[in-house]
Coordinates of C-alpha atoms (C1' of nucleotides) in Angstrom, one line a residue:
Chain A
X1 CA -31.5 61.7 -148.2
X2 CA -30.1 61.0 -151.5
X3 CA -32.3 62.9 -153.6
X4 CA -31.9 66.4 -152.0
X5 CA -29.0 66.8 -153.5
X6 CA -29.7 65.3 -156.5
X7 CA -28.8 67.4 -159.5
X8 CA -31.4 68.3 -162.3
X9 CA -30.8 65.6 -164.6
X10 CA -30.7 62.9 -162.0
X11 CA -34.0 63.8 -160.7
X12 CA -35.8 64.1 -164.2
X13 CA -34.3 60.2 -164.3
X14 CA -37.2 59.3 -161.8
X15 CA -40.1 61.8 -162.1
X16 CA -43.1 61.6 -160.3
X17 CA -45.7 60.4 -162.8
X18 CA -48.8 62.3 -163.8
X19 CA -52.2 61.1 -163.7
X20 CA -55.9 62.8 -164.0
X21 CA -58.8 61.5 -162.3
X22 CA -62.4 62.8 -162.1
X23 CA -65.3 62.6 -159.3
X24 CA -68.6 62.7 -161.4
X25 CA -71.4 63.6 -159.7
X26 CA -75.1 63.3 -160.5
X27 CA -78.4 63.3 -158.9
X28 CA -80.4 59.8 -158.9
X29 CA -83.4 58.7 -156.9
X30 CA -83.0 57.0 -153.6
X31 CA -83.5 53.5 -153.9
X32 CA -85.2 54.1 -149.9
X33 CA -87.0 57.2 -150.5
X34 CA -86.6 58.2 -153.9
X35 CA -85.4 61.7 -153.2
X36 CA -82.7 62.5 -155.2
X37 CA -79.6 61.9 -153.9
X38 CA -76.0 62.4 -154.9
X39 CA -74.5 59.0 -157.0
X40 CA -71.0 58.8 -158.3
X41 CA -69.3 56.4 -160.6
X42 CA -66.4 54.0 -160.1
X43 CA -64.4 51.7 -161.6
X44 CA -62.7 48.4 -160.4
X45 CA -59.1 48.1 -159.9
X46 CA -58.2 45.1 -162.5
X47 CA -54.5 45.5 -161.3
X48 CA -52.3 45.9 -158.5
X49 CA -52.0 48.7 -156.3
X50 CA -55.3 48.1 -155.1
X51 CA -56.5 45.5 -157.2
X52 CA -60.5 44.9 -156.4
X53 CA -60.8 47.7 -154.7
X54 CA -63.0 50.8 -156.4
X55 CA -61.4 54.2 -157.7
X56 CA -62.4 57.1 -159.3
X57 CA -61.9 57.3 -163.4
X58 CA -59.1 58.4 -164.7
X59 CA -55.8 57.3 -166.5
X60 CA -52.4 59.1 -167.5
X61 CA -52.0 62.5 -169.1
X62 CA -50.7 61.9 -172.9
X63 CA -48.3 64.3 -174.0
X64 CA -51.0 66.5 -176.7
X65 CA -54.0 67.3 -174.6
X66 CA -54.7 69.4 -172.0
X67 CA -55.6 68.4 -168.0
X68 CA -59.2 69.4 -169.6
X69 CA -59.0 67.0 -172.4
X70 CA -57.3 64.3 -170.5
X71 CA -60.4 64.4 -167.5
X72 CA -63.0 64.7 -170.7
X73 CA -61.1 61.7 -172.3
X74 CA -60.5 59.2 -170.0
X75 CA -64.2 59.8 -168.2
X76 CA -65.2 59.2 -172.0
X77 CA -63.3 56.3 -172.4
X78 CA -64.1 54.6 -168.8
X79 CA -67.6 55.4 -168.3
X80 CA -69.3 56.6 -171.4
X81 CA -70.0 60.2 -170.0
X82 CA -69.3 63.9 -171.3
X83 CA -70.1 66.3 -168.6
X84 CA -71.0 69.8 -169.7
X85 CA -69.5 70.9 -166.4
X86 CA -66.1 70.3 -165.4
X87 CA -63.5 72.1 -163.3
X88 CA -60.7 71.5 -161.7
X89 CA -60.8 70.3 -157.7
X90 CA -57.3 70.0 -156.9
X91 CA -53.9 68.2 -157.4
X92 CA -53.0 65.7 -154.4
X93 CA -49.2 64.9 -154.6
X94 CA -48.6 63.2 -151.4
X95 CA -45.5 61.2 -151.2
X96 CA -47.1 57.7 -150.2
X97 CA -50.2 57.8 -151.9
X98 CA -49.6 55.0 -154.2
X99 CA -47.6 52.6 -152.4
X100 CA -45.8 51.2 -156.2
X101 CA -44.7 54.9 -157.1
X102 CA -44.7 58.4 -156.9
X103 CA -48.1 59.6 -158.0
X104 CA -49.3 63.5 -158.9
X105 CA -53.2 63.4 -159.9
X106 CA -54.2 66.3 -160.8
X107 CA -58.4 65.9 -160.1
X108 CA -61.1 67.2 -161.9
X109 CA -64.6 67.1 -160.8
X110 CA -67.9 67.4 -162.9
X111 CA -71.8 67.7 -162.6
X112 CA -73.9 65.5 -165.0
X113 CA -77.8 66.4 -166.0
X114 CA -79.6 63.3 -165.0
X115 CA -80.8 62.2 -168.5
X116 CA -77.0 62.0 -169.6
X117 CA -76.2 60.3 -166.2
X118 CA -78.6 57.5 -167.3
X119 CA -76.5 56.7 -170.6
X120 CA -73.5 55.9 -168.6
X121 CA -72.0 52.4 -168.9
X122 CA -72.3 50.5 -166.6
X123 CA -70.3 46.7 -166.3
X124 CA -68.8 44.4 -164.1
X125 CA -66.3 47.0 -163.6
X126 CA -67.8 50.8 -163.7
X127 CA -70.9 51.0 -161.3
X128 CA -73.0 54.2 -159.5
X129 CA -72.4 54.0 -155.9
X130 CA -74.0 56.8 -153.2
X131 CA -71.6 59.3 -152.4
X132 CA -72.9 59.2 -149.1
X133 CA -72.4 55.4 -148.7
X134 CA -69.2 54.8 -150.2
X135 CA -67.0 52.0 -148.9
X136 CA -63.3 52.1 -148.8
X137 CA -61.8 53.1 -152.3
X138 CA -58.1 52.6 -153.4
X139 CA -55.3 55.4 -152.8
X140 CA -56.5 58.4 -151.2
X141 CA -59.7 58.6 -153.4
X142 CA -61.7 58.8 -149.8
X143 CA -60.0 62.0 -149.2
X144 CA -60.5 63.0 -152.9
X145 CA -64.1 62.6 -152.5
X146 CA -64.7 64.1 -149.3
X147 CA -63.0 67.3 -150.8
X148 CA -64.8 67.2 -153.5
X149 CA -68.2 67.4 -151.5
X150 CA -67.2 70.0 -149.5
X151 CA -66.9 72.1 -153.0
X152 CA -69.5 70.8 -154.2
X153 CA -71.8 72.3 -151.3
X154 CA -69.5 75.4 -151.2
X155 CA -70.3 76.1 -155.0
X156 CA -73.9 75.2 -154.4
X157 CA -73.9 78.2 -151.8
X158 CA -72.3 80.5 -154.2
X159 CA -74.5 80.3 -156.7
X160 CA -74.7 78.7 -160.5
X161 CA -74.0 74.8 -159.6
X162 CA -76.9 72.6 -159.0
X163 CA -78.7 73.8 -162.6
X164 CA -75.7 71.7 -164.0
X165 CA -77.1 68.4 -162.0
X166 CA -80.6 69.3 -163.6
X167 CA -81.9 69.3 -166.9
X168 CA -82.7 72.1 -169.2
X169 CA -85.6 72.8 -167.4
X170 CA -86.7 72.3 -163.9
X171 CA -89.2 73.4 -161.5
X172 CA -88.2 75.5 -157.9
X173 CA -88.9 72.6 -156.2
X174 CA -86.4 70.2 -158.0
X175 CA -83.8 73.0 -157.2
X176 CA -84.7 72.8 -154.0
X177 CA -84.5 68.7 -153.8
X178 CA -80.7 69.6 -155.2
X179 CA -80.1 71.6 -152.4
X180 CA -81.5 69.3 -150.0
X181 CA -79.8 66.4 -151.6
X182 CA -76.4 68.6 -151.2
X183 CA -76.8 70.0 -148.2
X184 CA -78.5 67.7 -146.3
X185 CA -81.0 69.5 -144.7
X186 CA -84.6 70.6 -145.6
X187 CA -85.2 74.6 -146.8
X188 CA -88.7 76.3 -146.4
X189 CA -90.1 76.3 -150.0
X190 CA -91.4 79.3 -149.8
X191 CA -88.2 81.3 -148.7
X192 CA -86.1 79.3 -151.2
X193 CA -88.7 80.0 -154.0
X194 CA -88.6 83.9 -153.0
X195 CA -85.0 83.8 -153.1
X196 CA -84.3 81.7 -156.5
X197 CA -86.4 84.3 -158.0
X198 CA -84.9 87.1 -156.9
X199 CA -81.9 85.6 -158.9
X200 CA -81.9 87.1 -163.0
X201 CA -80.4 84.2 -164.1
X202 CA -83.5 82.2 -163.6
X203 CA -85.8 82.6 -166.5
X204 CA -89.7 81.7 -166.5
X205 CA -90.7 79.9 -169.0
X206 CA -94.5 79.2 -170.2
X207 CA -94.7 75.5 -169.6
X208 CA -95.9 73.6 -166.8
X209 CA -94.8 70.4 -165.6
X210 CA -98.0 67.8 -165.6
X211 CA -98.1 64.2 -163.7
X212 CA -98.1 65.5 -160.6
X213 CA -101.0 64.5 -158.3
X214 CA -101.3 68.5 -157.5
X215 CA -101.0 72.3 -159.1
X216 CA -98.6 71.9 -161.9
X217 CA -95.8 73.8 -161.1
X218 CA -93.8 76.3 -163.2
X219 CA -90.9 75.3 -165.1
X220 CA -87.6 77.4 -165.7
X221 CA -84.3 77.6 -167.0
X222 CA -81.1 78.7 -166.4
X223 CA -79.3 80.9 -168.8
X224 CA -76.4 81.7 -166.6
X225 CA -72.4 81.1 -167.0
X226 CA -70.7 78.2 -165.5
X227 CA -67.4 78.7 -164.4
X228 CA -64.8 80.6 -163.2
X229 CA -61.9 78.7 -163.4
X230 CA -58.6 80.3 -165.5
X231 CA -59.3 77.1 -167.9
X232 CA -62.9 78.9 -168.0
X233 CA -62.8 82.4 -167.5
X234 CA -62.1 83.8 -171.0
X235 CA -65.0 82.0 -172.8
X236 CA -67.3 84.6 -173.5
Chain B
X1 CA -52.7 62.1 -184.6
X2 CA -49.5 59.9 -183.2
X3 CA -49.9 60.3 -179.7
X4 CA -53.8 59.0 -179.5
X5 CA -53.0 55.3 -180.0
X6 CA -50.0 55.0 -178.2
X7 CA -49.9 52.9 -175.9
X8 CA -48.6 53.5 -172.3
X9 CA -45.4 52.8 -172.7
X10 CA -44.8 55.1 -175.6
X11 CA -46.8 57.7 -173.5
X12 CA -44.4 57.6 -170.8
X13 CA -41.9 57.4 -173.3
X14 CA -42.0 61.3 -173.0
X15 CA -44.0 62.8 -169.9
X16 CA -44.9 66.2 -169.5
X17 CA -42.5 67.9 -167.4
X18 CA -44.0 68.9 -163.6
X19 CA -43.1 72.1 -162.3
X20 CA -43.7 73.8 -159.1
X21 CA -44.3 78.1 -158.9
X22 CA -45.5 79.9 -156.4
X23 CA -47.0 83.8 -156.3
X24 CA -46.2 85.3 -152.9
X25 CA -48.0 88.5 -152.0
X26 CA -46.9 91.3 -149.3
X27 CA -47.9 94.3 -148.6
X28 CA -45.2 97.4 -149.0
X29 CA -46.3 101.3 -148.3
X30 CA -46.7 102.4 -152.4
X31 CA -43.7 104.7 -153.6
X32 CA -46.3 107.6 -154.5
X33 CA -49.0 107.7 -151.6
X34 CA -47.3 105.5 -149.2
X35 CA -50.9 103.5 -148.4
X36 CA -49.7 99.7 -148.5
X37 CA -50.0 98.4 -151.6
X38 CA -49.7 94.8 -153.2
X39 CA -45.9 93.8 -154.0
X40 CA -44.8 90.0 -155.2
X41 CA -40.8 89.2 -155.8
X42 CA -40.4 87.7 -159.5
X43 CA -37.0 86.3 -160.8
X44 CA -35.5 86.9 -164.3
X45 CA -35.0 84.5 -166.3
X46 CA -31.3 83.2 -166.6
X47 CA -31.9 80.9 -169.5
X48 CA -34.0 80.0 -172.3
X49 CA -37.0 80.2 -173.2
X50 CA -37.7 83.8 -172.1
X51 CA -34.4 84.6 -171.0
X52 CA -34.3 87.8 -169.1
X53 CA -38.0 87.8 -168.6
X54 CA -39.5 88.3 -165.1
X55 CA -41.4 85.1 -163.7
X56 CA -42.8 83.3 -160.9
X57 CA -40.4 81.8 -158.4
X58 CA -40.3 78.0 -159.0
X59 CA -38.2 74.8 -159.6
X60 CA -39.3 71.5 -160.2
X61 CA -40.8 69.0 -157.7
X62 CA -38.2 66.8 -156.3
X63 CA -38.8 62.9 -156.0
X64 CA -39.1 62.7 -151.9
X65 CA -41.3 66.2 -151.3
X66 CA -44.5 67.0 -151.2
X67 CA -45.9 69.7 -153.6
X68 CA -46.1 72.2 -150.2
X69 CA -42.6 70.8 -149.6
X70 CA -41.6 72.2 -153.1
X71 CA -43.2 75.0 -153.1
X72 CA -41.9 75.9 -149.6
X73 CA -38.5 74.9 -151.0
X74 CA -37.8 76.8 -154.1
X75 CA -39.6 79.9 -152.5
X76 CA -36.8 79.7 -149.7
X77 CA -34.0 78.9 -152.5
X78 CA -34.7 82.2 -154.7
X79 CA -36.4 84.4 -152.5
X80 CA -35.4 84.0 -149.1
X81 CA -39.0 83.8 -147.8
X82 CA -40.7 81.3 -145.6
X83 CA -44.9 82.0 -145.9
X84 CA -47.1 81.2 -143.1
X85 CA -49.9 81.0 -145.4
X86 CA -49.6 78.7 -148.6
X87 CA -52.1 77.9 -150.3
X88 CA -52.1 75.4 -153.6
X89 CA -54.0 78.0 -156.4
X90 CA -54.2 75.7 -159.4
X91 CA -52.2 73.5 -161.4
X92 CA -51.9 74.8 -165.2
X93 CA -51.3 72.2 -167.9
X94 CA -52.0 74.2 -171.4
X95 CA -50.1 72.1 -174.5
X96 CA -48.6 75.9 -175.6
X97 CA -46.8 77.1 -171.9
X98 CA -43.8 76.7 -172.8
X99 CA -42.1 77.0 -176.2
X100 CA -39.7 74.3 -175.7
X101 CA -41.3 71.3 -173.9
X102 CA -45.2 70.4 -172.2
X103 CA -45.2 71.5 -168.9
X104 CA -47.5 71.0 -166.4
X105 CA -47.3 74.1 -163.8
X106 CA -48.8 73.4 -159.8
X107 CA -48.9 76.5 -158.5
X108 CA -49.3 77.8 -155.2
X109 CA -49.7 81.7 -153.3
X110 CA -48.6 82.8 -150.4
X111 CA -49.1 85.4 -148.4
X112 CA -46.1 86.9 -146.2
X113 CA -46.0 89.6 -143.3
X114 CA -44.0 92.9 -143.7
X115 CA -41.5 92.4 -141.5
X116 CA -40.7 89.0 -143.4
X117 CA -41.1 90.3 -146.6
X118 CA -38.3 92.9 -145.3
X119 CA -36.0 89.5 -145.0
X120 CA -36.1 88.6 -148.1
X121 CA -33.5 88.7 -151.1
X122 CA -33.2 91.3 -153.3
X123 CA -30.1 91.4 -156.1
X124 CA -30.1 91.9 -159.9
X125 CA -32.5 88.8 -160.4
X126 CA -35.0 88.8 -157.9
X127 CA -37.0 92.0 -157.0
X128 CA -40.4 93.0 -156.0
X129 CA -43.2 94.3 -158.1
X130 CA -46.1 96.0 -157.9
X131 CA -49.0 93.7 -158.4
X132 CA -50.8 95.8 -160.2
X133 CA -48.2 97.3 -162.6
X134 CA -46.5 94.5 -164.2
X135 CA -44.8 94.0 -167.7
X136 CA -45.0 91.2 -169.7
X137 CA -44.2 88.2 -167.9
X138 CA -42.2 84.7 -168.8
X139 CA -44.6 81.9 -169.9
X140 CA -48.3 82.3 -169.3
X141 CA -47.5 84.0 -165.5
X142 CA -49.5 87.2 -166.5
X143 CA -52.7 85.3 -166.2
X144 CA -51.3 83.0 -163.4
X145 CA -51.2 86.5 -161.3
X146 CA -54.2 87.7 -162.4
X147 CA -56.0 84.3 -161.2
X148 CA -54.1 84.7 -157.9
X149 CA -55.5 88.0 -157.7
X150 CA -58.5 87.2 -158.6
X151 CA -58.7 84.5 -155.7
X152 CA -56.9 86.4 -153.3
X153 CA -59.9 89.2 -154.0
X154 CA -62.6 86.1 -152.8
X155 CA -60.6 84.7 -150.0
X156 CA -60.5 88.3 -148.3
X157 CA -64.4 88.5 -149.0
X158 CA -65.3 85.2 -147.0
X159 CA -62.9 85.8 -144.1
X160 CA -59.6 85.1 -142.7
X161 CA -57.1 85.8 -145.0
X162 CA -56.4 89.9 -145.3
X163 CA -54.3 88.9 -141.6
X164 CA -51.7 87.0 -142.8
X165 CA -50.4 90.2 -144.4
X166 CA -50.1 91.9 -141.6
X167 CA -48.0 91.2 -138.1
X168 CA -49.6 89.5 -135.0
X169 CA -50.7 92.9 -133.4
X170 CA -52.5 95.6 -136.1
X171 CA -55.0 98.2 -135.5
X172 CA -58.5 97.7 -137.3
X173 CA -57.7 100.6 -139.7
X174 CA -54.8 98.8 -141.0
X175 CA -57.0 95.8 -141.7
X176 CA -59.2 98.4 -143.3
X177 CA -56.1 99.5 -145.7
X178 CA -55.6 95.7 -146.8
X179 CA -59.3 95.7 -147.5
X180 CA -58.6 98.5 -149.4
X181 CA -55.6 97.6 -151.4
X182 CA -56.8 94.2 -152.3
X183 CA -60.3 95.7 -153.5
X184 CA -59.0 98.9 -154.8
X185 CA -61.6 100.5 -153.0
X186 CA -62.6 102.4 -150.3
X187 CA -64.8 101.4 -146.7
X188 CA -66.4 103.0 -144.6
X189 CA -63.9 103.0 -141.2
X190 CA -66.8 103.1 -138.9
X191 CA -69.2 100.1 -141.0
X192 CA -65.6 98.0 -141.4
X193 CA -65.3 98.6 -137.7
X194 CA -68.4 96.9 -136.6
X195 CA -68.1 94.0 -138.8
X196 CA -64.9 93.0 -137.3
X197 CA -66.0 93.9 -133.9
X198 CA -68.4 91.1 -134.5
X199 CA -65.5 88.5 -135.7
X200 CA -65.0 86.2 -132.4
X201 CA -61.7 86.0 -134.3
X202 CA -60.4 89.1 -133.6
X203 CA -59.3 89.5 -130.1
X204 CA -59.1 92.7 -128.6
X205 CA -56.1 93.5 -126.8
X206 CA -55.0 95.9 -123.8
X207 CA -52.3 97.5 -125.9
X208 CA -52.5 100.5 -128.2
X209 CA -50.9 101.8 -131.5
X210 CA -48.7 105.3 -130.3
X211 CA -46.6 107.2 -132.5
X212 CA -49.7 109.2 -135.0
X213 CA -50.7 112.5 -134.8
X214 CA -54.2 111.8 -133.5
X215 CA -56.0 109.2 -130.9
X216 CA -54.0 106.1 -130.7
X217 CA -56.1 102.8 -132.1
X218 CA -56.6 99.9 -129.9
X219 CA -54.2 96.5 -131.2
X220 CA -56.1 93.6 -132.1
X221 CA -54.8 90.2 -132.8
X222 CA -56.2 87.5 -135.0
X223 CA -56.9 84.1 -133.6
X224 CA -58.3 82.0 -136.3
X225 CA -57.3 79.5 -138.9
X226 CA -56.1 79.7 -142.5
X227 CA -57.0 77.5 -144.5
X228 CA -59.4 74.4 -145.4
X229 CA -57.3 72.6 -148.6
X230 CA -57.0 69.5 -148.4
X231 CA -53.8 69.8 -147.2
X232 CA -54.5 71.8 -144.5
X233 CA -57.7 70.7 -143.4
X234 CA -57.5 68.3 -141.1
X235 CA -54.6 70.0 -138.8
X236 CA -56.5 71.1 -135.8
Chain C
dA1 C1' -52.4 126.5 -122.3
dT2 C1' -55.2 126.5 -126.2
dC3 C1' -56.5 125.4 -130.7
dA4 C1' -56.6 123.2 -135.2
dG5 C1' -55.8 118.9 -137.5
dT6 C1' -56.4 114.1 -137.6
dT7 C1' -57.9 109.5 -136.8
dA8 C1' -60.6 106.4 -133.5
dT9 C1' -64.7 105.0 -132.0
dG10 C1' -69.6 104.9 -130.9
dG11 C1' -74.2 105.7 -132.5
dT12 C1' -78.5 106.5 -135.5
dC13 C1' -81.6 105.6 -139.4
dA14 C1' -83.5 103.7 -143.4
dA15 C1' -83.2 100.1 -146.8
dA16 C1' -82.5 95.4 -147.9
dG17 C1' -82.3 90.6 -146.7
dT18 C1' -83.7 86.3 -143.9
dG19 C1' -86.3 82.8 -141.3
dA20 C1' -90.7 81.3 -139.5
dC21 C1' -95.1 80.8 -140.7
dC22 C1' -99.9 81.3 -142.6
dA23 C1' -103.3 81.4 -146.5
dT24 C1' -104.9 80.5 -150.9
dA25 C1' -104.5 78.3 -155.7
dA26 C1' -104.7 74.6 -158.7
dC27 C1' -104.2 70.4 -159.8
dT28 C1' -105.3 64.6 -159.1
dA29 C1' -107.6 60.7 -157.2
dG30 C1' -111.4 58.8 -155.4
Chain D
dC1 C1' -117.6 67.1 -155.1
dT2 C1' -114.1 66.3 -151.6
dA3 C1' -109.8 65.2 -149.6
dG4 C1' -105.0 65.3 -150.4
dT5 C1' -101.0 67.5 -152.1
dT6 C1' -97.8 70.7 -153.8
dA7 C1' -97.4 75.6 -155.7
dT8 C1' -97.3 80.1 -154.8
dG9 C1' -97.9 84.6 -152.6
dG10 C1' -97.8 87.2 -148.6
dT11 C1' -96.9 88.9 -143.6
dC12 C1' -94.0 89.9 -139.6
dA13 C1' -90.2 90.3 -136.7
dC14 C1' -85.4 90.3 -136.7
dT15 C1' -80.7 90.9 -138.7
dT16 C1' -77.5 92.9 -141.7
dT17 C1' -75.7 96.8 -144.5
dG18 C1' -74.7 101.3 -146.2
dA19 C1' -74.7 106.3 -145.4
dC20 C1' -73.8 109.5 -142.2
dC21 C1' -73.2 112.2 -137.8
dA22 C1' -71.0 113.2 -133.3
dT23 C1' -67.7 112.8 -129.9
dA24 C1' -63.1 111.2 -128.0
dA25 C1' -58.2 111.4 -127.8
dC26 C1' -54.2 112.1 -129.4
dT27 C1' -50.1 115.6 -131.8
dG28 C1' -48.1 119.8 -133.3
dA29 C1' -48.2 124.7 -133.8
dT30 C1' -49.2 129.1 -131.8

DNA sequence: ATCAGTTATGGTCAAAGTGACCATAACTAG
DNA sequence: CTAGTTATGGTCACTTTGACCATAACTGAT
C-alpha cells in the first residue's frame, strides 16, 4: 500500500473528488391505474463512466456554495425543478464506486408538490421514471435509491413528509393515496382519517373539493415545519 | 461572482478540502453523583486555525479508504479507541467552517463500552468531556455535538442503541440509567422493566449481578443488530 | 439472629391509542 | 328518484402506557 504512508501533502496531490447528487421524488398518476405513485427524474449519461446509462442529477460542488446550494443548483440546472423540501440522505464514499476515480457524493433527496413536478423538463436526456420500476442506473445510484426509499417511508411514519409531495391543500384521502403510494399497502380510511386529525398541524379549511362523482370531501392544509436537519434546525 | 461561470476545470482548480471527524460517546460514573453520565474524548488543537481549542477527533480521508475506514482510522490514531458501533451522522459543508480554507466535514459517532473507553489515551491533548458541559469548541463542533446528541436522543427512542454503551452482560436497571442519562430524565424501574421484558432482543440469562447492598438483578444480554445505513445494511 | 435499608421484580388499574368494522351523509350520473 | 361512490362519524375489543403498590432478596448494623 503506497498511500498509507503517504504524507499529508502527497495525499492532498490526489484527493477524492466531490460531487452532489439528488433523488427527486414526486407523486404522479399510474399510467395502469392512475393511483398515484412515486416517479423520479433522471438524466442520461452523455459521457463515459457509464455512458447511456441513467443517473440521478447532480454535478460537482463549486468552491462558494453550500452542499444545499450545490443540490438546489445543479437539480435547477439539469431538470428545471426547485423543491421546497430538501435534506440531506447520506454521503456514499465507497472506494470503487466510479470505476475512472475516486468519487465522494454527498446525496441530497427532495419532495416536489405535484403541480411543480409537472414544470420539470423533460428531453431526450432528463425523463420521469417509476421508482418502483427502475432499470439499472450508472454507479451505485440503485443503492442510492433504495436508501432513499427506505427514508422516505421512515419519514412518512414519523410524521411531516408526504404534505411536501401534495399541494397546498389536499383532502384526507389524497394523504392517504400518499401513504399508500409509499408504503405500499392499503390503510382503513376511517382509522387514518381519525388519526390525521388527531394531528394539530392539520388545519380545516372551509373549501370543498368538487368533481368528484360523490360527497365533496373536505380540504386542509398543513401549517407544520419541515425539517430537522442541522442545515434546518435553526430556521425559526 | 467568479466562481459561477467557471468552468470545470477552474472548479477543480481549487476543491473544497474533505475531512473526516468523528463524535464518540461513553458512558463514565459523573464526578458529583457518580450515576453514569455522557463523556466524549476531544483533542486540542496543535495548529492553526483555533489553536489550542478542543475539537472532534479527525484527519482527512485518505485516497484507498473508505469514509468508515477513516473514521475508524483517525479515531484509533488520536484516541486509542476502536467503536463497535459507528455510525456516519452527517456530512457538514457550510462556506464559513473554517477560517482558512472550504471544508467539507463527513462526520461520524460512535458509541464505545466502558471498559473500552477505559483503554483509551489520555495526555495533555486528548481528554474526555462531559457531553453536557462543554466550552467553546474549534470550528463549528459545538453544533456538530449537539446534532449527535440530538440523534443519539432518537436512536435510543426507536430501539437498539442505548446497548452499545454498555458491556455484553448488564442488569435492566443499568439500561434504565443510560435511558436516563441520554434523556436527562427519570423512568419508572418497574414500566422500563416490562418494556424490555417484551424486547425478543434482550435475552435473559442464568447469571446475576452480586456485589450491592440489596437483591441482586438478573444479567441480560442484547442480541440484536445496530445499524441499518447504508453501509451497514446489507451485512446479515 | 433480627431488623432496617435498598433495589429487584411482579402486579393492578385507569387512560389513551389502534385495528376491524358498521352506519349514515352527501354528492353525481343516469 | 335511484344506484353508485366516497366522506365521515361512531362502536367495540384489544393493546399499550403511566402511575402506583406490594413483595422478594440481598447487605450491613445491632
Amino acid at each position: 500500500m503506497y498511500y498509507g504512508s503517504a504524507n499529508v501533502s502527497e495525499r492532498q496531490a490526489a484527493p477524492p473528488s466531490l460531487a452532489i447528487s439528488t433523488v427527486i421524488f414526486a407523486l404522479r398518476p399510474s399510467e395502469s391505474s392512475g393511483r398515484p405513485t412515486l416517479w423520479l427524474p433522471l438524466v442520461r449519461r452523455i459521457r463515459e463512466p457509464f455512458k447511456g446509462l441513467w443517473a440521478l442529477p447532480g454535478g460537482p460542488l463549486s468552491h462558494d456554495e453550500s452542499l444545499q446550494d450545490a443540490a438546489s443548483r445543479s437539480l435547477r440546472e439539469t431538470t428545471g425543478l426547485a423543491p421546497r423540501y430538501l435534506e440531506q440522505l447520506y454521503a456514499f464514499g465507497g472506494l470503487h464506486r466510479s470505476p475512472t476515480q475516486r468519487v465522494v457524493s454527498i446525496v441530497y433527496w427532495a419532495l416536489v408538490q405535484p403541480t411543480e413536478a409537472a414544470l420539470a423538463d423533460v428531453s431526450e436526456n432528463v425523463k420521469w421514471f417509476r421508482a418502483d420500476r427502475l432499470g439499472e442506473l450508472a454507479f451505485d445510484h440503485n443503492a442510492i435509491v433504495d436508501y432513499a426509499l427506505w427514508r422516505l417511508r421512515n419519514k412518512l411514519a414519523y410524521g411531516s413528509v408526504a404534505y411536501h409531495l401534495l399541494g397546498e391543500y389536499f383532502t384526507l384521502a389524497q394523504v392517504r393515496e400518499v401513504y399508500e403510494a409509499v408504503l405500499d399497502r392499503e390503510l382503513d380510511p376511517a382509522n387514518f382519517r381519525r388519526q390525521l386529525k388527531s394531528t394539530p398541524e392539520i388545519e380545516e379549511t372551509d373549501e370543498f373539493l368538487q368533481g368528484g362523482k360523490h360527497r365533496p370531501p373536505r380540504l386542509y392544509r398543513f401549517t407544520g415545519r419541515p425539517g430537522l436537519d442541522p442545515d434546518n434546525r435553526s430556521t425559526p
